[in-house]
Tab-separated table of C-alpha atoms and ligand atoms in Angstrom:
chain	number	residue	atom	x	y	z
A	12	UNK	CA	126.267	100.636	66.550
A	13	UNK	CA	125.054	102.988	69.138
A	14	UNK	CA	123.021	106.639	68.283
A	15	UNK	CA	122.792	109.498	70.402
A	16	UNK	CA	119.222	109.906	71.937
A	17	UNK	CA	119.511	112.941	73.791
A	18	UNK	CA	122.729	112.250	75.500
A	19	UNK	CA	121.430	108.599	76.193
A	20	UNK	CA	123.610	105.918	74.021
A	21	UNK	CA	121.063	103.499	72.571
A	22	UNK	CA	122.560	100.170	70.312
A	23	UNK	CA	120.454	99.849	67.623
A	24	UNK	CA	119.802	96.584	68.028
A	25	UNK	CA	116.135	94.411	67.323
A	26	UNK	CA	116.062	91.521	70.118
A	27	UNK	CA	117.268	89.140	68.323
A	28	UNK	CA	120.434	90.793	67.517
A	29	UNK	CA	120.233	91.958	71.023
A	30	UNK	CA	120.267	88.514	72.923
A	31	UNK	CA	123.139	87.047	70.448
A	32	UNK	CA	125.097	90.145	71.387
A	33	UNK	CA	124.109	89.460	75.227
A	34	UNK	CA	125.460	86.093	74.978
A	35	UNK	CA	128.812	86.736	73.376
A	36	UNK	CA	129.415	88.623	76.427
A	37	UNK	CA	129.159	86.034	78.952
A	38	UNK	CA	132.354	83.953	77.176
A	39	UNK	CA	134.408	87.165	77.212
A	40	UNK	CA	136.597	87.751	80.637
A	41	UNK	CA	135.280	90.626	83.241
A	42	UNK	CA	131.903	91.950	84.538
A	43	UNK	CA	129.251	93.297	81.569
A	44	UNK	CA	125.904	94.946	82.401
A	45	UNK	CA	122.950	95.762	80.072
A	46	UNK	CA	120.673	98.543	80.615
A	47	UNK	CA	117.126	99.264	79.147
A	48	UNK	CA	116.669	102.930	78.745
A	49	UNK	CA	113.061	103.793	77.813
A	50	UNK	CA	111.933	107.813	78.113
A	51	UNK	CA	111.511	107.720	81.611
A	52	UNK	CA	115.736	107.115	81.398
A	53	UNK	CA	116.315	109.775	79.129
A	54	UNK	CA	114.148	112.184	80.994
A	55	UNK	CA	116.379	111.302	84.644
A	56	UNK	CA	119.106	111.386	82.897
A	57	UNK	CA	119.116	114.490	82.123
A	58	UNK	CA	119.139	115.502	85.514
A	59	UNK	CA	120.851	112.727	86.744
A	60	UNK	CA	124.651	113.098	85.863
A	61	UNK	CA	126.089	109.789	87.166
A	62	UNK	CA	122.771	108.087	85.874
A	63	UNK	CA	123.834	109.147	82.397
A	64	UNK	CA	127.469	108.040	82.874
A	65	UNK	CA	126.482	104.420	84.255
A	66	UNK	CA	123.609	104.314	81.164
A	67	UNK	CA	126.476	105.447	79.129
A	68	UNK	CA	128.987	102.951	80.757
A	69	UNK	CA	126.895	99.937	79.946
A	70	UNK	CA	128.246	97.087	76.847
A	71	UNK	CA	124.740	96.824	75.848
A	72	UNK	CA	122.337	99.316	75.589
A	73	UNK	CA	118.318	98.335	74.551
A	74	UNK	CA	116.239	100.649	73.171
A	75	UNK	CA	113.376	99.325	75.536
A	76	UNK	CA	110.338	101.390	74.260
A	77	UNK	CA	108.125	102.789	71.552
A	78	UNK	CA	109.018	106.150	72.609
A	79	UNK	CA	112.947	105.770	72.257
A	80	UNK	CA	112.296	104.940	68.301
A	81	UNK	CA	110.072	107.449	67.888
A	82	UNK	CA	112.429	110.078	69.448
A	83	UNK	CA	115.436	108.336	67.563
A	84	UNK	CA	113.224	109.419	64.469
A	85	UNK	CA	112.700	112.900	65.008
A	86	UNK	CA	116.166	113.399	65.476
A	87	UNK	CA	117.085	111.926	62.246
A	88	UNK	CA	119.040	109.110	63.751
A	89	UNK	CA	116.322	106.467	63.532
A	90	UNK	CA	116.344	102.671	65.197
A	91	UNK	CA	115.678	100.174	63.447
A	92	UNK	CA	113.199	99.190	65.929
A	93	UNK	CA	112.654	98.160	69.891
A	94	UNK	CA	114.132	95.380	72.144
A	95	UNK	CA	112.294	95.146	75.287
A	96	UNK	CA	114.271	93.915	78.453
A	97	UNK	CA	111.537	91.270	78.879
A	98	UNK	CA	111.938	89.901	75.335
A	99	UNK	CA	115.924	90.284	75.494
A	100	UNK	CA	115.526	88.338	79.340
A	101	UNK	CA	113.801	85.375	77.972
A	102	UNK	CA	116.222	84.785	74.583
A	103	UNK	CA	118.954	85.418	77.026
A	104	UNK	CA	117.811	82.554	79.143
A	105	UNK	CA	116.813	79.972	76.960
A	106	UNK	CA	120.034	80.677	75.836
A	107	UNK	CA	122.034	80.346	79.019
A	108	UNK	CA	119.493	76.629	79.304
A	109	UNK	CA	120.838	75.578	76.630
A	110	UNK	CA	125.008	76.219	77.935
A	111	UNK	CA	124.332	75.216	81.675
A	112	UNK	CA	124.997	79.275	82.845
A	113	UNK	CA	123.194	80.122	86.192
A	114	UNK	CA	121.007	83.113	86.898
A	115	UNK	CA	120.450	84.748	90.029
A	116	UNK	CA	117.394	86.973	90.638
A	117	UNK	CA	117.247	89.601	92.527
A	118	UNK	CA	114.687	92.531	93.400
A	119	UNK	CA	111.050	92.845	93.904
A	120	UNK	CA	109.024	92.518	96.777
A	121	UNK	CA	109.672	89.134	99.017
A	122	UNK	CA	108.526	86.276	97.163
A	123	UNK	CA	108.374	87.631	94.196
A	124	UNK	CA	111.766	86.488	92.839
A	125	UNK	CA	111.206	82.744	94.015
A	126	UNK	CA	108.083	82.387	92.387
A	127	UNK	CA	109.555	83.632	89.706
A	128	UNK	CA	112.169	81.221	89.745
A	129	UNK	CA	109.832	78.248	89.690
A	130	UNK	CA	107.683	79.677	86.560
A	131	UNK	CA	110.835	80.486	84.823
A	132	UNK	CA	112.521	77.268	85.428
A	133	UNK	CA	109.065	75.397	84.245
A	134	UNK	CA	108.900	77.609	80.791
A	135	UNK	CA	113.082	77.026	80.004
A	136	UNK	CA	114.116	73.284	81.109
A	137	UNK	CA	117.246	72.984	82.125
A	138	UNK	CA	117.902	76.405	83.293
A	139	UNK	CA	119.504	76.834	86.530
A	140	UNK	CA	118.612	79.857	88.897
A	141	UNK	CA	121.033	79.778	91.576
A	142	UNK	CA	119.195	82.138	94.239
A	143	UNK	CA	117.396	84.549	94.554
A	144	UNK	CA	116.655	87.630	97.014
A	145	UNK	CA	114.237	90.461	97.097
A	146	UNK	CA	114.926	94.146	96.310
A	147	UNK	CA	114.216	95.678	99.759
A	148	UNK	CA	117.905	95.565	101.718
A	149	UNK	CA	119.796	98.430	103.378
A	150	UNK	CA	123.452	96.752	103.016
A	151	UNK	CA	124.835	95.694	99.338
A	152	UNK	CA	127.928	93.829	101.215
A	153	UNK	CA	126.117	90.916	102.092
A	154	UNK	CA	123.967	90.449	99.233
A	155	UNK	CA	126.812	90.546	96.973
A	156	UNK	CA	128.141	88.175	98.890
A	157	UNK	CA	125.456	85.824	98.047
A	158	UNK	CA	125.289	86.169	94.635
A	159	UNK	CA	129.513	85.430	94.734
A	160	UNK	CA	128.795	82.353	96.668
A	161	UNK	CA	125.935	81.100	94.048
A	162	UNK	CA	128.616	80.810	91.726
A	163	UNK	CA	126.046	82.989	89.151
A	164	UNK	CA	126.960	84.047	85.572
A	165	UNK	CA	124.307	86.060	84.669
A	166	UNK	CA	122.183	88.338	87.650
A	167	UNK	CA	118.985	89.698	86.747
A	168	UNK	CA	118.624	93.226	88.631
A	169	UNK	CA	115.099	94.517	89.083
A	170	UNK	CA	115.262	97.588	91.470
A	171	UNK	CA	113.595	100.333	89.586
A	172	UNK	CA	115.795	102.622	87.511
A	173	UNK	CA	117.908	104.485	88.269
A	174	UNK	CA	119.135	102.462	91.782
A	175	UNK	CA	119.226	99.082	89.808
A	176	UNK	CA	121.896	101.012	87.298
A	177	UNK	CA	123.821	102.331	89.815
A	178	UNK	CA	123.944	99.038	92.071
A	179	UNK	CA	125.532	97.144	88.707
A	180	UNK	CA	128.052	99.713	88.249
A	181	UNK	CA	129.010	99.987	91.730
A	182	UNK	CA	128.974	96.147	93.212
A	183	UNK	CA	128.781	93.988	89.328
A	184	UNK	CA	132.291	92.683	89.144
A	185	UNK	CA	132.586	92.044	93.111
A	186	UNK	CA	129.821	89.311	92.534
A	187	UNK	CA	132.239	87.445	90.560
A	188	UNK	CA	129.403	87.668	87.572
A	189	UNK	CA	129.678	87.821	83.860
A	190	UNK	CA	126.712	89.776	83.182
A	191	UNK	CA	123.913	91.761	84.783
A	192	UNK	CA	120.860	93.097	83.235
A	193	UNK	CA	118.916	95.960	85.198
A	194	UNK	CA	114.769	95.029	84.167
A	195	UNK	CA	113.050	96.894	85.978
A	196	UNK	CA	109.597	95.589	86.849
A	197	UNK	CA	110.350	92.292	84.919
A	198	UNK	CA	110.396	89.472	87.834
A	199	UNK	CA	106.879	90.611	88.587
A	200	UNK	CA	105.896	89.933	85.046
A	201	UNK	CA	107.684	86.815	85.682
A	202	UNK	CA	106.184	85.760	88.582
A	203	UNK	CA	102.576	86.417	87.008
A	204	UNK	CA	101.641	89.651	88.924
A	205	UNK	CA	101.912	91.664	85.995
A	206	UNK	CA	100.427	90.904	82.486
A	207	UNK	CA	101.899	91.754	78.990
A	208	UNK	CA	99.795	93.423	76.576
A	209	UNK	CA	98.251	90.751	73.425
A	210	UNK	CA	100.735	90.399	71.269
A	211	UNK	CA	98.897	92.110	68.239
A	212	UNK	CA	99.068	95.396	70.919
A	213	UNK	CA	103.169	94.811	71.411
A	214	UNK	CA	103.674	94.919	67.345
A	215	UNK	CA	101.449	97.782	66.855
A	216	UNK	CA	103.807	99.847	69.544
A	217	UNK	CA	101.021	100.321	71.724
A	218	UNK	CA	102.137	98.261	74.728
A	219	UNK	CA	102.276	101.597	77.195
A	220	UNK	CA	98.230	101.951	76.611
A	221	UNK	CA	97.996	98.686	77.774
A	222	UNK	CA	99.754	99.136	80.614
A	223	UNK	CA	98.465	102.230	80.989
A	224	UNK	CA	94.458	100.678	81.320
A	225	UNK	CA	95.886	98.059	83.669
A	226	UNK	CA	97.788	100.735	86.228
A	227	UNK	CA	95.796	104.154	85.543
A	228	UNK	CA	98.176	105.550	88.053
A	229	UNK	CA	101.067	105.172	85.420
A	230	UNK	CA	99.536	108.045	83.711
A	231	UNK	CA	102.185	110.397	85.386
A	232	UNK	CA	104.881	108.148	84.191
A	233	UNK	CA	103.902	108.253	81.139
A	234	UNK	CA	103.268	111.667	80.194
A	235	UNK	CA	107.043	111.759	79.718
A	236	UNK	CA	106.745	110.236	76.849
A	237	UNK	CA	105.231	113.515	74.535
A	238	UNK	CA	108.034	115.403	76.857
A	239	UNK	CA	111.441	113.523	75.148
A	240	UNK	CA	109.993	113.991	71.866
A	241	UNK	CA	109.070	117.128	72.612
A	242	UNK	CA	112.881	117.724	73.276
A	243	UNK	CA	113.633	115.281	70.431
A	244	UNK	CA	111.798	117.950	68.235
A	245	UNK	CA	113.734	121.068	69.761
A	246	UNK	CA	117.565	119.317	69.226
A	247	UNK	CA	116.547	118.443	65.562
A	248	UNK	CA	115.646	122.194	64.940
A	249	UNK	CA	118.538	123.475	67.003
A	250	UNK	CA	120.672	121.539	64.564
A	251	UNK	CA	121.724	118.997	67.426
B	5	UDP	N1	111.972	97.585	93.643
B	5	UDP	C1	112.881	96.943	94.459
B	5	UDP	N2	113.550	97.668	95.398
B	5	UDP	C2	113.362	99.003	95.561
B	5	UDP	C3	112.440	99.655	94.698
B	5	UDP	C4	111.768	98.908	93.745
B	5	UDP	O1	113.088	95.748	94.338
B	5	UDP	O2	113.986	99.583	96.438
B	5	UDP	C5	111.283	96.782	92.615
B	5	UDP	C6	109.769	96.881	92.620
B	5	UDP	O3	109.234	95.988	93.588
B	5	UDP	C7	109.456	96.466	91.196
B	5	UDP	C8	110.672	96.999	90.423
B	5	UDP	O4	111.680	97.247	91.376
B	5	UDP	O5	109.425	95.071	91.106
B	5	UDP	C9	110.471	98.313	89.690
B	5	UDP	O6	109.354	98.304	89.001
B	5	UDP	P1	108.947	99.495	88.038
B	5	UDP	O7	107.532	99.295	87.702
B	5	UDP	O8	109.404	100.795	88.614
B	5	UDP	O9	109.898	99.189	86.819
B	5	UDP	P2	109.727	99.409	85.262
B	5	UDP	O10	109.438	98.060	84.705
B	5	UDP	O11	108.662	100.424	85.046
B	5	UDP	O12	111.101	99.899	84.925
């Protein structure tokens, strides 16, 4: 079921329930995409018109963040809980191992997405990443041709929010794809350039502090999260 979260449609979905959902979609006919809104989303979307309508637009939506369930909360309308795109990425692909579905990866900086290929393909035997190409093109034509001619099912888009959005909506079903999943920063987390918070810090919600102490100059970033539930707080007094 999806909830409201300031004119942002979440599922509320926990990841497990998330990547079972994710894989019913690649056996059903036409083009899918997931999206991962977290505050920063909410907060651009708000400004953002066709942002909102593409986040809006999407089969699955994750709630990827502490600060989505918290605002979900204030408003009265609470998640059960979070499903990060990282978490809902890996299920997904042990997942697509396990029915011989190929993944293509693209975004990041070069490299990136072929090393993340290899350490992906080492951690889930068997799956099958059909190519890959950074994030850093001027023409979409081309690339989509790629993916079309990789024969993938499933295409991991990590441009950054909101272009990553947009680019499923606009070129998805021309890549002949089942599914896409915009993830952000994931294929450098992937690839090893980026570390997870410990575990015990992911459970306790406190994953952004983490991430936070490891790339100080997040701190901008983040400060949007006190803004959404800020505005969380104003639409549950105004009634909203
Ligand atoms: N990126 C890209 N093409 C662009 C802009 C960004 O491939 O034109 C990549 C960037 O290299 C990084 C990811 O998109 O790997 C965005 O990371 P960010 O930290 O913004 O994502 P988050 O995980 O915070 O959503």
């Amino acid at each position: 079921m999806k909830k409201d979260i300031l004119g942002v449609s979440i599922d509320d979905v926990v990841t497990e329930e998330a990547i079972t959902l994710g894989l019913t979609l690649l056996d059903k006919p036409g083009f899918h995409y997931v999206v991962t809104p977290n505050p920063e989303f909410i907060l651009a979307a708000k400004k953002d018109e066709e942002f909102r309508q593409v986040l809006n637009g999407a089969d699955l939506a994750l709630p990827d963040g502490i600060g989505v369930v918290y605002a979900s909360k204030i408003l009265g309308r609470p998640l059960k809980g979070r499903a990060t795109g990282v978490d809902f990425a890996q299920g997904l692909m042990a997942g697509m191992a396990a029915n011989g579905k190929k993944l293509f990866l693209l975004g990041a900086k070069p490299g990136v997405a072929q090393e993340a290929a290899r350490r992906l393909t080492a951690v889930h035997p068997g799956l099958a990443v059909c190519g890959t190409h950074d994030g850093y093109f001027t023409e979409d034509g081309p690339v989509v041709e790629e993916i079309k001619a990789s024969g993938a099912d499933v295409i991991f888009v990590c441009l950054g929010a909101p272009k990553q959005e947009k680019w499923m909506k606009a070129n998805g079903a021309a890549t002949g794809a089942a599914l896409a999943v915009g993830l952000g920063g994931c294929l450098d987390v992937f690839a090893g350039n980026v570390q997870r918070a410990p575990e015990a810090m992911q459970k306790a919600g406190l994953e952004w502090l983490y991430r936070l102490f490891k790339e100080p100059k997040r701190i901008g970033r983040m400060a949007k999260l006190p803004l959404i539930l800020a505005d969380a707080a104003a639409a549950r007094l105004g009634g909203k």
